[in-house]
Amino acid sequence: MGDASRFERFMERLHRGEKIEATDWMPDEYRQLLLKLIHMHAVSEIMGALPEKEWVPKAPTLKRKLAIMAKVQDEMGHGQLLLRVAEDLAAPLGKTREDLVTDVITGRVKFHNVFHMEAPTWADAGVIGWLVDGAAIINQAALLDTSYGPYARVLKRICAEESFHMQHGENIILALARGTEEQRAMLQDAVNRWWESLLFFFGPVEVTDAARRMIEYKIRTKTNEELRQQFFNKYVPRIRSLGLTIPDPELRYDEQEKRWIYTQPDWKKFGEIVRENKGPKSRERIALRRFAHMDQRWVRAALARYSEPEFVG
Amino acid sequence: MEQSEPRIDYGIYEVFVQKSHGDFHIHVGSVAAPSPDLALQTARENFLRRDRAVNLWIVPRKHVYATPYDDPDFFARETDRKYREVGGYTENGRLWRMFKEKALHLEDIVRSLRDLEGNQKPTE
């Protein structure tokens, strides 16, 4: 079968709503777009555990410590599930799991802007759990209908665990919101610190060529702006209900246009942070990842000497 | 039965059914078969006479490496894991009411996103 007719049949499958499996033929472009998306997703889960991990030893109570540790475990677990999906996509391109893991250390794969930022107070840990996770959940829930079967299945599992993350984040900020003046001020500061990063997180307003291709391939079904608007819908009323202010005087819902009007984040600044790893915590966290991966290499090597057992039927 | 007939040994294969592309393969039982190909066919006949599926796996039983049932410690957990479950945070609903708001659940987000379908076409 010629490539042209194979491509046509592939697109027909997508239009019928069929899922594509790892062993199916797929256009190279589809594989590349998926791999780029899932690779970044996987690496961002792992890098995303680091800002919260900083709060494990400093959590205010034992219950909070256990809960935030559970979240860090979940994020690392999600990274592992996603790496397996990425690994199968990368194999025909001659890329290995080791490549996918080291790419973040060598700067060949980017991770989300929010994980380059500082989390200086316990309220930051709360806002990460509430709003950063909230934004990430909107992104991931929107991908549940993706055309790639292995990604869809893993996302279902990830989203089930994210339900706990949502309640966990809300619980921390609800405690602070009902706390002392000092705690409320700390919460307000954290919201101020994260707001712009959160808007950037959803990506540019314009539909880039890659995003348009992903929508045509049904890898994703929503635009960045649709998802950002969902975030406003869900979170602006809740942030305000707590008596907190959102650091954007332009922010309002336009009844006629049926959408939120807002001040654009500094696209250039955050773009550089992600592309060049120039955020306040980028270098430190990559160094930690390098340490975890490179300096522990001998452990993986030692474990790999294990030989297969004799299976008994 | 003739004493001289050689014994015929079929292999045991464990069977995993994937009901839809959205599901993982789930173990449903096992079959005895002379080859992997026939194990797939036997599995289809034994387990899919009514249920629909999109994929079947059969795995030689001898390749399954399992935990022993007599080692409950393997699955031991501390007494309470509520802190890592949605159910550990039921007070959120009450706390949000103090601020005249509702707790947000994953299902709310999935529903709103699916409601978008068709209403808003992506801008090209």
CSV table of C-alpha atoms in Angstrom, one decimal:
chain,number,residue,atom,x,y,z
A,1,MET,CA,0.0,0.0,0.0
A,2,GLY,CA,1.3,3.5,-0.9
A,3,ASP,CA,2.0,6.0,1.7
A,4,ALA,CA,-0.7,8.3,0.4
A,5,SER,CA,-3.5,5.8,0.7
A,6,ARG,CA,-2.2,4.6,4.1
A,7,PHE,CA,-2.3,8.2,5.2
A,8,GLU,CA,-5.9,8.5,3.9
A,9,ARG,CA,-7.0,5.4,5.7
A,10,PHE,CA,-5.3,6.6,8.9
A,11,MET,CA,-7.2,9.9,8.7
A,12,GLU,CA,-10.5,8.1,8.1
A,13,ARG,CA,-9.9,6.0,11.2
A,14,LEU,CA,-9.4,9.2,13.2
A,15,HIS,CA,-12.6,10.7,11.8
A,16,ARG,CA,-14.5,7.6,12.8
A,17,GLY,CA,-13.3,8.3,16.3
A,18,GLU,CA,-11.0,5.2,16.4
A,19,LYS,CA,-8.1,5.0,18.7
A,20,ILE,CA,-4.6,4.5,17.4
A,21,GLU,CA,-2.4,1.9,19.1
A,22,ALA,CA,1.4,1.7,19.5
A,23,THR,CA,1.6,-1.2,17.0
A,24,ASP,CA,-0.6,0.5,14.3
A,25,TRP,CA,0.9,2.3,11.3
A,26,MET,CA,1.0,6.1,11.9
A,27,PRO,CA,2.3,9.1,9.9
A,28,ASP,CA,5.7,10.2,11.0
A,29,GLU,CA,4.3,13.6,11.8
A,30,TYR,CA,1.7,12.1,14.1
A,31,ARG,CA,4.3,10.1,16.0
A,32,GLN,CA,6.6,13.2,16.3
A,33,LEU,CA,3.9,15.5,17.6
A,34,LEU,CA,2.7,12.9,20.1
A,35,LEU,CA,6.2,12.1,21.3
A,36,LYS,CA,7.0,15.8,21.8
A,37,LEU,CA,3.8,16.3,23.8
A,38,ILE,CA,4.1,13.2,25.9
A,39,HIS,CA,7.8,13.5,26.5
A,40,MET,CA,7.3,17.1,27.8
A,41,HIS,CA,4.3,15.9,29.9
A,42,ALA,CA,6.4,13.1,31.4
A,43,VAL,CA,9.4,15.2,32.2
A,44,SER,CA,7.1,18.0,33.6
A,45,GLU,CA,5.6,15.5,36.0
A,46,ILE,CA,9.0,14.6,37.3
A,47,MET,CA,10.3,18.2,37.5
A,48,GLY,CA,6.9,19.2,38.9
A,49,ALA,CA,7.5,17.0,42.0
A,50,LEU,CA,10.5,19.1,42.9
A,51,PRO,CA,8.9,22.4,44.0
A,52,GLU,CA,6.5,20.4,46.3
A,53,LYS,CA,9.2,18.1,47.4
A,54,GLU,CA,10.9,21.1,49.0
A,55,TRP,CA,8.0,21.3,51.4
A,56,VAL,CA,8.0,17.7,52.6
A,57,PRO,CA,10.5,18.3,55.4
A,58,LYS,CA,8.9,21.7,56.3
A,59,ALA,CA,5.2,20.8,56.2
A,60,PRO,CA,3.4,22.2,59.2
A,61,THR,CA,1.8,19.0,60.6
A,62,LEU,CA,2.3,15.3,60.2
A,63,LYS,CA,-0.9,14.9,58.2
A,64,ARG,CA,0.2,17.7,55.8
A,65,LYS,CA,3.6,16.0,55.5
A,66,LEU,CA,2.1,12.6,54.7
A,67,ALA,CA,-0.3,14.2,52.2
A,68,ILE,CA,2.3,16.2,50.3
A,69,MET,CA,4.6,13.2,50.2
A,70,ALA,CA,1.8,11.2,48.7
A,71,LYS,CA,1.4,13.9,46.0
A,72,VAL,CA,5.2,13.8,45.3
A,73,GLN,CA,4.9,10.0,44.9
A,74,ASP,CA,2.0,10.4,42.6
A,75,GLU,CA,3.8,12.9,40.3
A,76,MET,CA,6.8,10.7,40.0
A,77,GLY,CA,4.5,7.7,39.3
A,78,HIS,CA,2.8,9.7,36.6
A,79,GLY,CA,6.2,10.5,35.1
A,80,GLN,CA,7.0,6.8,35.0
A,81,LEU,CA,3.6,5.9,33.3
A,82,LEU,CA,4.1,8.6,30.7
A,83,LEU,CA,7.7,7.7,30.0
A,84,ARG,CA,6.6,4.2,29.1
A,85,VAL,CA,4.1,5.6,26.6
A,86,ALA,CA,6.8,7.9,25.2
A,87,GLU,CA,9.4,5.2,25.1
A,88,ASP,CA,7.2,3.0,22.8
A,89,LEU,CA,6.7,5.9,20.5
A,90,ALA,CA,10.4,6.8,20.4
A,91,ALA,CA,11.7,3.3,19.8
A,92,PRO,CA,11.1,3.3,16.0
A,93,LEU,CA,13.0,6.6,15.9
A,94,GLY,CA,16.0,5.0,17.6
A,95,LYS,CA,15.6,6.9,20.9
A,96,THR,CA,15.7,5.0,24.2
A,97,ARG,CA,14.3,5.6,27.6
A,98,GLU,CA,17.7,6.8,28.7
A,99,ASP,CA,17.6,9.5,26.0
A,100,LEU,CA,14.2,10.6,27.1
A,101,VAL,CA,15.3,10.9,30.7
A,102,THR,CA,18.6,12.6,30.1
A,103,ASP,CA,17.1,15.1,27.6
A,104,VAL,CA,15.9,17.3,30.4
A,105,ILE,CA,19.4,17.3,32.0
A,106,THR,CA,21.0,18.3,28.7
A,107,GLY,CA,18.2,20.8,27.9
A,108,ARG,CA,16.9,19.0,24.8
A,109,VAL,CA,13.4,18.8,26.2
A,110,LYS,CA,11.6,21.6,28.0
A,111,PHE,CA,9.4,21.4,31.1
A,112,HIS,CA,6.4,23.6,32.0
A,113,ASN,CA,7.1,27.2,33.1
A,114,VAL,CA,5.4,26.8,36.5
A,115,PHE,CA,8.1,24.3,37.6
A,116,HIS,CA,10.9,26.8,37.1
A,117,MET,CA,9.5,29.1,39.8
A,118,GLU,CA,10.1,29.5,43.5
A,119,ALA,CA,7.9,28.2,46.2
A,120,PRO,CA,9.1,30.2,49.2
A,121,THR,CA,6.2,29.8,51.6
A,122,TRP,CA,3.7,27.1,52.7
A,123,ALA,CA,1.1,29.1,50.9
A,124,ASP,CA,3.0,28.5,47.7
A,125,ALA,CA,2.8,24.8,48.4
A,126,GLY,CA,-1.0,25.3,48.8
A,127,VAL,CA,-1.4,27.4,45.7
A,128,ILE,CA,0.7,24.9,43.7
A,129,GLY,CA,-1.7,22.1,44.9
A,130,TRP,CA,-4.8,24.2,44.2
A,131,LEU,CA,-4.2,26.4,41.2
A,132,VAL,CA,-1.1,24.9,39.4
A,133,ASP,CA,-2.6,21.4,39.8
A,134,GLY,CA,-6.0,22.9,38.8
A,135,ALA,CA,-4.5,24.2,35.6
A,136,ALA,CA,-2.7,21.0,34.9
A,137,ILE,CA,-5.9,19.0,35.6
A,138,ILE,CA,-7.8,21.1,33.0
A,139,ASN,CA,-5.1,20.4,30.5
A,140,GLN,CA,-5.1,16.6,31.2
A,141,ALA,CA,-8.8,16.2,31.4
A,142,ALA,CA,-9.0,17.8,28.0
A,143,LEU,CA,-6.6,15.2,26.7
A,144,LEU,CA,-8.8,12.2,27.9
A,145,ASP,CA,-10.4,12.0,24.5
A,146,THR,CA,-7.0,11.9,22.6
A,147,SER,CA,-6.8,9.7,19.6
A,148,TYR,CA,-3.8,7.8,20.9
A,149,GLY,CA,-5.0,4.8,22.9
A,150,PRO,CA,-2.0,4.2,25.2
A,151,TYR,CA,-2.0,7.9,26.2
A,152,ALA,CA,-5.8,8.0,26.8
A,153,ARG,CA,-5.6,5.0,29.1
A,154,VAL,CA,-2.7,6.3,31.1
A,155,LEU,CA,-4.4,9.7,31.4
A,156,LYS,CA,-7.5,8.1,32.8
A,157,ARG,CA,-5.5,6.7,35.6
A,158,ILE,CA,-3.6,9.9,36.1
A,159,CYS,CA,-6.8,12.0,36.3
A,160,ALA,CA,-8.3,9.6,38.9
A,161,GLU,CA,-5.3,10.3,41.1
A,162,GLU,CA,-5.5,14.0,40.3
A,163,SER,CA,-8.9,14.1,42.0
A,164,PHE,CA,-7.1,13.6,45.3
A,165,HIS,CA,-4.7,16.4,44.4
A,166,MET,CA,-7.5,18.8,43.8
A,167,GLN,CA,-9.0,18.2,47.2
A,168,HIS,CA,-5.6,18.3,48.9
A,169,GLY,CA,-4.8,21.7,47.4
A,170,GLU,CA,-8.2,23.1,48.3
A,171,ASN,CA,-7.8,21.8,51.8
A,172,ILE,CA,-4.5,23.6,52.4
A,173,ILE,CA,-5.7,27.0,51.1
A,174,LEU,CA,-9.0,26.7,52.9
A,175,ALA,CA,-7.1,26.3,56.1
A,176,LEU,CA,-4.9,29.4,55.4
A,177,ALA,CA,-7.9,31.4,54.2
A,178,ARG,CA,-9.6,30.8,57.6
A,179,GLY,CA,-6.4,31.5,59.5
A,180,THR,CA,-4.7,34.6,61.0
A,181,GLU,CA,-4.2,37.9,59.1
A,182,GLU,CA,-0.6,36.8,58.6
A,183,GLN,CA,-1.7,33.5,57.0
A,184,ARG,CA,-4.2,35.2,54.8
A,185,ALA,CA,-1.5,37.7,53.7
A,186,MET,CA,0.8,34.9,52.9
A,187,LEU,CA,-1.9,33.3,50.8
A,188,GLN,CA,-2.5,36.5,48.9
A,189,ASP,CA,1.2,36.9,48.3
A,190,ALA,CA,1.4,33.4,46.9
A,191,VAL,CA,-1.6,34.0,44.5
A,192,ASN,CA,0.1,37.2,43.4
A,193,ARG,CA,3.3,35.3,42.7
A,194,TRP,CA,1.7,32.6,40.7
A,195,TRP,CA,-1.0,34.3,38.7
A,196,GLU,CA,1.0,35.3,35.7
A,197,SER,CA,2.8,31.9,35.5
A,198,LEU,CA,-0.6,30.2,35.6
A,199,LEU,CA,-1.8,32.2,32.6
A,200,PHE,CA,1.3,31.4,30.6
A,201,PHE,CA,1.0,27.7,31.5
A,202,PHE,CA,-1.8,27.2,29.0
A,203,GLY,CA,0.4,28.4,26.1
A,204,PRO,CA,0.0,31.1,23.4
A,205,VAL,CA,-3.5,32.5,22.4
A,206,GLU,CA,-2.8,32.0,18.8
A,207,VAL,CA,-3.2,28.5,17.4
A,208,THR,CA,0.4,27.6,16.3
A,209,ASP,CA,1.0,25.3,13.3
A,210,ALA,CA,1.9,22.4,15.7
A,211,ALA,CA,-1.3,23.0,17.8
A,212,ARG,CA,-3.4,23.1,14.6
A,213,ARG,CA,-1.9,19.8,13.4
A,214,MET,CA,-2.5,18.2,16.8
A,215,ILE,CA,-6.1,19.2,16.6
A,216,GLU,CA,-6.4,17.9,13.1
A,217,TYR,CA,-4.9,14.6,14.2
A,218,LYS,CA,-7.3,14.6,17.2
A,219,ILE,CA,-4.3,14.3,19.5
A,220,ARG,CA,-6.0,17.2,21.3
A,221,THR,CA,-9.4,18.7,20.8
A,222,LYS,CA,-9.3,22.0,22.6
A,223,THR,CA,-7.2,25.2,22.0
A,224,ASN,CA,-5.0,26.8,24.6
A,225,GLU,CA,-7.4,29.7,24.9
A,226,GLU,CA,-10.4,27.5,25.4
A,227,LEU,CA,-8.6,25.8,28.3
A,228,ARG,CA,-7.5,29.1,29.8
A,229,GLN,CA,-11.1,30.3,29.7
A,230,GLN,CA,-12.1,27.2,31.5
A,231,PHE,CA,-9.6,27.9,34.2
A,232,PHE,CA,-11.0,31.4,34.7
A,233,ASN,CA,-14.5,30.0,34.8
A,234,LYS,CA,-13.7,27.5,37.5
A,235,TYR,CA,-11.2,29.4,39.6
A,236,VAL,CA,-11.8,33.2,39.5
A,237,PRO,CA,-15.1,32.9,41.4
A,238,ARG,CA,-13.5,30.6,44.0
A,239,ILE,CA,-10.4,32.8,44.5
A,240,ARG,CA,-12.6,35.8,45.0
A,241,SER,CA,-15.0,34.0,47.3
A,242,LEU,CA,-12.1,33.6,49.7
A,243,GLY,CA,-11.7,37.4,49.8
A,244,LEU,CA,-8.5,37.3,47.8
A,245,THR,CA,-7.8,39.6,45.0
A,246,ILE,CA,-6.5,38.6,41.6
A,247,PRO,CA,-3.5,40.8,40.6
A,248,ASP,CA,-5.0,41.9,37.3
A,249,PRO,CA,-7.1,45.1,37.3
A,250,GLU,CA,-8.3,44.3,33.7
A,251,LEU,CA,-9.7,40.9,34.6
A,252,ARG,CA,-13.5,40.7,33.9
A,253,TYR,CA,-16.0,38.5,32.2
A,254,ASP,CA,-17.4,40.0,29.1
A,255,GLU,CA,-21.1,39.0,28.9
A,256,GLN,CA,-21.4,39.9,25.2
A,257,GLU,CA,-18.3,38.1,24.1
A,258,LYS,CA,-18.9,35.3,26.6
A,259,ARG,CA,-15.3,35.2,27.6
A,260,TRP,CA,-12.8,36.5,30.2
A,261,ILE,CA,-10.8,39.6,29.3
A,262,TYR,CA,-7.4,39.6,31.0
A,263,THR,CA,-3.9,41.2,30.9
A,264,GLN,CA,-1.6,39.0,28.9
A,265,PRO,CA,1.3,37.4,30.8
A,266,ASP,CA,4.8,38.4,29.8
A,267,TRP,CA,5.1,35.9,26.9
A,268,LYS,CA,8.7,36.9,26.2
A,269,LYS,CA,10.0,36.5,29.8
A,270,PHE,CA,8.3,33.1,30.4
A,271,GLY,CA,9.2,31.9,26.9
A,272,GLU,CA,12.9,32.5,27.7
A,273,ILE,CA,12.5,30.8,31.1
A,274,VAL,CA,11.2,27.6,29.4
A,275,ARG,CA,13.4,27.6,26.3
A,276,GLU,CA,16.7,28.6,28.1
A,277,ASN,CA,16.0,27.2,31.6
A,278,LYS,CA,16.5,30.8,32.9
A,279,GLY,CA,13.8,30.7,35.7
A,280,PRO,CA,14.7,31.4,39.3
A,281,LYS,CA,14.9,27.6,40.1
A,282,SER,CA,15.6,26.1,36.7
A,283,ARG,CA,19.3,25.4,37.2
A,284,GLU,CA,19.0,24.2,40.8
A,285,ARG,CA,16.2,21.7,40.0
A,286,ILE,CA,18.0,20.4,36.8
A,287,ALA,CA,21.1,19.9,38.9
A,288,LEU,CA,19.0,17.9,41.4
A,289,ARG,CA,17.6,15.8,38.6
A,290,ARG,CA,21.2,15.3,37.2
A,291,PHE,CA,22.3,14.2,40.6
A,292,ALA,CA,19.4,11.8,41.0
A,293,HIS,CA,19.9,10.3,37.6
A,294,MET,CA,23.6,10.4,37.0
A,295,ASP,CA,25.0,9.9,40.5
A,296,GLN,CA,22.7,6.9,41.1
A,297,ARG,CA,23.6,5.3,37.8
A,298,TRP,CA,25.7,2.6,39.6
A,299,VAL,CA,22.6,1.5,41.4
A,300,ARG,CA,20.7,0.8,38.2
A,301,ALA,CA,23.8,-0.9,36.7
A,302,ALA,CA,24.1,-3.1,39.8
A,303,LEU,CA,20.4,-4.1,39.7
A,304,ALA,CA,20.6,-4.9,36.0
A,305,ARG,CA,23.0,-7.7,36.7
A,306,TYR,CA,20.1,-9.7,38.1
A,307,SER,CA,19.4,-12.7,35.9
A,308,GLU,CA,16.0,-14.0,34.9
A,309,PRO,CA,14.6,-16.7,37.3
A,310,GLU,CA,13.7,-20.2,36.2
A,311,PHE,CA,9.9,-19.9,35.8
A,312,VAL,CA,8.0,-22.9,37.2
A,313,GLY,CA,4.7,-23.6,35.6
B,1,MET,CA,-6.8,-45.8,26.6
B,2,GLU,CA,-3.7,-47.4,25.1
B,3,GLN,CA,-0.9,-47.5,27.6
B,4,SER,CA,1.7,-46.9,24.8
B,5,GLU,CA,0.1,-43.6,23.6
B,6,PRO,CA,2.4,-40.7,24.5
B,7,ARG,CA,0.9,-38.1,26.9
B,8,ILE,CA,-0.2,-34.9,25.1
B,9,ASP,CA,0.9,-31.8,27.1
B,10,TYR,CA,-0.9,-28.6,26.4
B,11,GLY,CA,0.6,-25.4,27.7
B,12,ILE,CA,-1.4,-23.2,30.1
B,13,TYR,CA,-1.9,-19.6,29.0
B,14,GLU,CA,-3.3,-16.8,31.1
B,15,VAL,CA,-5.9,-14.7,29.3
B,16,PHE,CA,-6.2,-10.9,29.3
B,17,VAL,CA,-9.1,-9.1,27.6
B,18,GLN,CA,-9.2,-5.5,26.5
B,19,LYS,CA,-12.8,-4.5,26.2
B,20,SER,CA,-12.3,-1.1,24.5
B,21,HIS,CA,-9.4,1.1,23.5
B,22,GLY,CA,-10.1,3.1,26.6
B,23,ASP,CA,-9.5,0.1,28.9
B,24,PHE,CA,-6.3,-1.7,30.0
B,25,HIS,CA,-6.1,-5.5,29.4
B,26,ILE,CA,-7.7,-7.3,32.3
B,27,HIS,CA,-7.0,-10.8,33.4
B,28,VAL,CA,-10.1,-13.1,33.1
B,29,GLY,CA,-8.8,-16.6,33.4
B,30,SER,CA,-6.7,-19.2,31.6
B,31,VAL,CA,-6.9,-21.8,28.8
B,32,ALA,CA,-5.0,-24.9,27.9
B,33,ALA,CA,-3.7,-24.9,24.3
B,34,PRO,CA,-1.1,-26.6,22.1
B,35,SER,CA,0.3,-23.3,20.8
B,36,PRO,CA,-0.1,-19.5,21.3
B,37,ASP,CA,-2.2,-19.2,18.1
B,38,LEU,CA,-4.7,-21.8,19.3
B,39,ALA,CA,-4.6,-20.3,22.8
B,40,LEU,CA,-5.9,-17.0,21.3
B,41,GLN,CA,-8.6,-18.8,19.5
B,42,THR,CA,-9.6,-20.9,22.6
B,43,ALA,CA,-9.6,-17.7,24.7
B,44,ARG,CA,-11.9,-16.0,22.2
B,45,GLU,CA,-14.3,-19.0,22.3
B,46,ASN,CA,-14.1,-19.4,26.1
B,47,PHE,CA,-14.3,-15.7,27.2
B,48,LEU,CA,-15.8,-13.7,24.3
B,49,ARG,CA,-18.9,-15.7,23.3
B,50,ARG,CA,-21.0,-12.7,24.4
B,51,ASP,CA,-18.8,-9.9,25.6
B,52,ARG,CA,-17.2,-7.6,23.0
B,53,ALA,CA,-13.5,-6.8,23.0
B,54,VAL,CA,-10.9,-5.0,20.9
B,55,ASN,CA,-7.8,-7.1,21.9
B,56,LEU,CA,-6.7,-10.3,23.6
B,57,TRP,CA,-3.4,-11.2,25.2
B,58,ILE,CA,-2.4,-14.7,26.2
B,59,VAL,CA,0.7,-15.1,28.4
B,60,PRO,CA,2.3,-18.5,29.1
B,61,ARG,CA,1.6,-19.1,32.7
B,62,LYS,CA,5.2,-20.0,33.4
B,63,HIS,CA,6.0,-16.4,32.5
B,64,VAL,CA,3.8,-15.0,35.3
B,65,TYR,CA,5.9,-14.1,38.3
B,66,ALA,CA,3.5,-13.5,41.3
B,67,THR,CA,3.5,-12.6,45.0
B,68,PRO,CA,2.9,-15.6,47.3
B,69,TYR,CA,-0.5,-15.6,49.0
B,70,ASP,CA,1.0,-16.5,52.3
B,71,ASP,CA,3.0,-13.2,52.6
B,72,PRO,CA,0.4,-10.6,53.6
B,73,ASP,CA,3.2,-8.3,54.7
B,74,PHE,CA,3.9,-7.6,51.0
B,75,PHE,CA,0.7,-5.6,50.9
B,76,ALA,CA,0.9,-4.2,54.5
B,77,ARG,CA,0.0,-0.6,54.8
B,78,GLU,CA,-0.2,1.8,57.7
B,79,THR,CA,-3.6,1.9,59.3
B,80,ASP,CA,-5.0,5.0,57.7
B,81,ARG,CA,-4.4,6.4,54.2
B,82,LYS,CA,-7.3,8.8,54.2
B,83,TYR,CA,-4.8,11.7,53.6
B,84,ARG,CA,-4.1,10.4,50.1
B,85,GLU,CA,-7.8,9.8,49.1
B,86,VAL,CA,-10.5,12.2,48.0
B,87,GLY,CA,-12.6,10.8,50.9
B,88,GLY,CA,-10.0,12.3,53.3
B,89,TYR,CA,-11.1,15.8,52.4
B,90,THR,CA,-14.9,15.7,52.7
B,91,GLU,CA,-14.7,18.8,55.0
B,92,ASN,CA,-13.8,20.9,51.9
B,93,GLY,CA,-17.5,21.1,50.9
B,94,ARG,CA,-18.4,22.5,54.3
B,95,LEU,CA,-15.5,24.9,54.3
B,96,TRP,CA,-16.3,26.2,50.9
B,97,ARG,CA,-19.9,26.9,52.0
B,98,MET,CA,-18.5,29.2,54.6
B,99,PHE,CA,-17.2,31.2,51.6
B,100,LYS,CA,-20.4,30.7,49.7
B,101,GLU,CA,-18.7,28.4,47.1
B,102,LYS,CA,-18.5,24.8,46.2
B,103,ALA,CA,-15.7,22.2,46.2
B,104,LEU,CA,-14.5,21.5,42.7
B,105,HIS,CA,-14.3,17.9,41.5
B,106,LEU,CA,-12.6,16.4,38.5
B,107,GLU,CA,-16.0,15.3,37.1
B,108,ASP,CA,-17.1,19.0,37.0
B,109,ILE,CA,-14.1,19.8,34.8
B,110,VAL,CA,-14.5,16.8,32.5
B,111,ARG,CA,-18.2,17.7,32.1
B,112,SER,CA,-17.5,21.4,31.3
B,113,LEU,CA,-14.8,20.4,28.8
B,114,ARG,CA,-17.2,17.9,27.1
B,115,ASP,CA,-19.9,20.5,27.1
B,116,LEU,CA,-17.6,22.7,25.0
B,117,GLU,CA,-17.7,20.2,22.2
B,118,GLY,CA,-19.5,21.6,19.2
B,119,ASN,CA,-20.3,24.9,20.9
B,120,GLN,CA,-16.9,26.5,20.3
B,121,LYS,CA,-15.0,25.6,17.2
B,122,PRO,CA,-11.2,26.0,17.5
B,123,THR,CA,-10.2,29.2,15.8
B,124,GLU,CA,-8.0,28.5,12.9
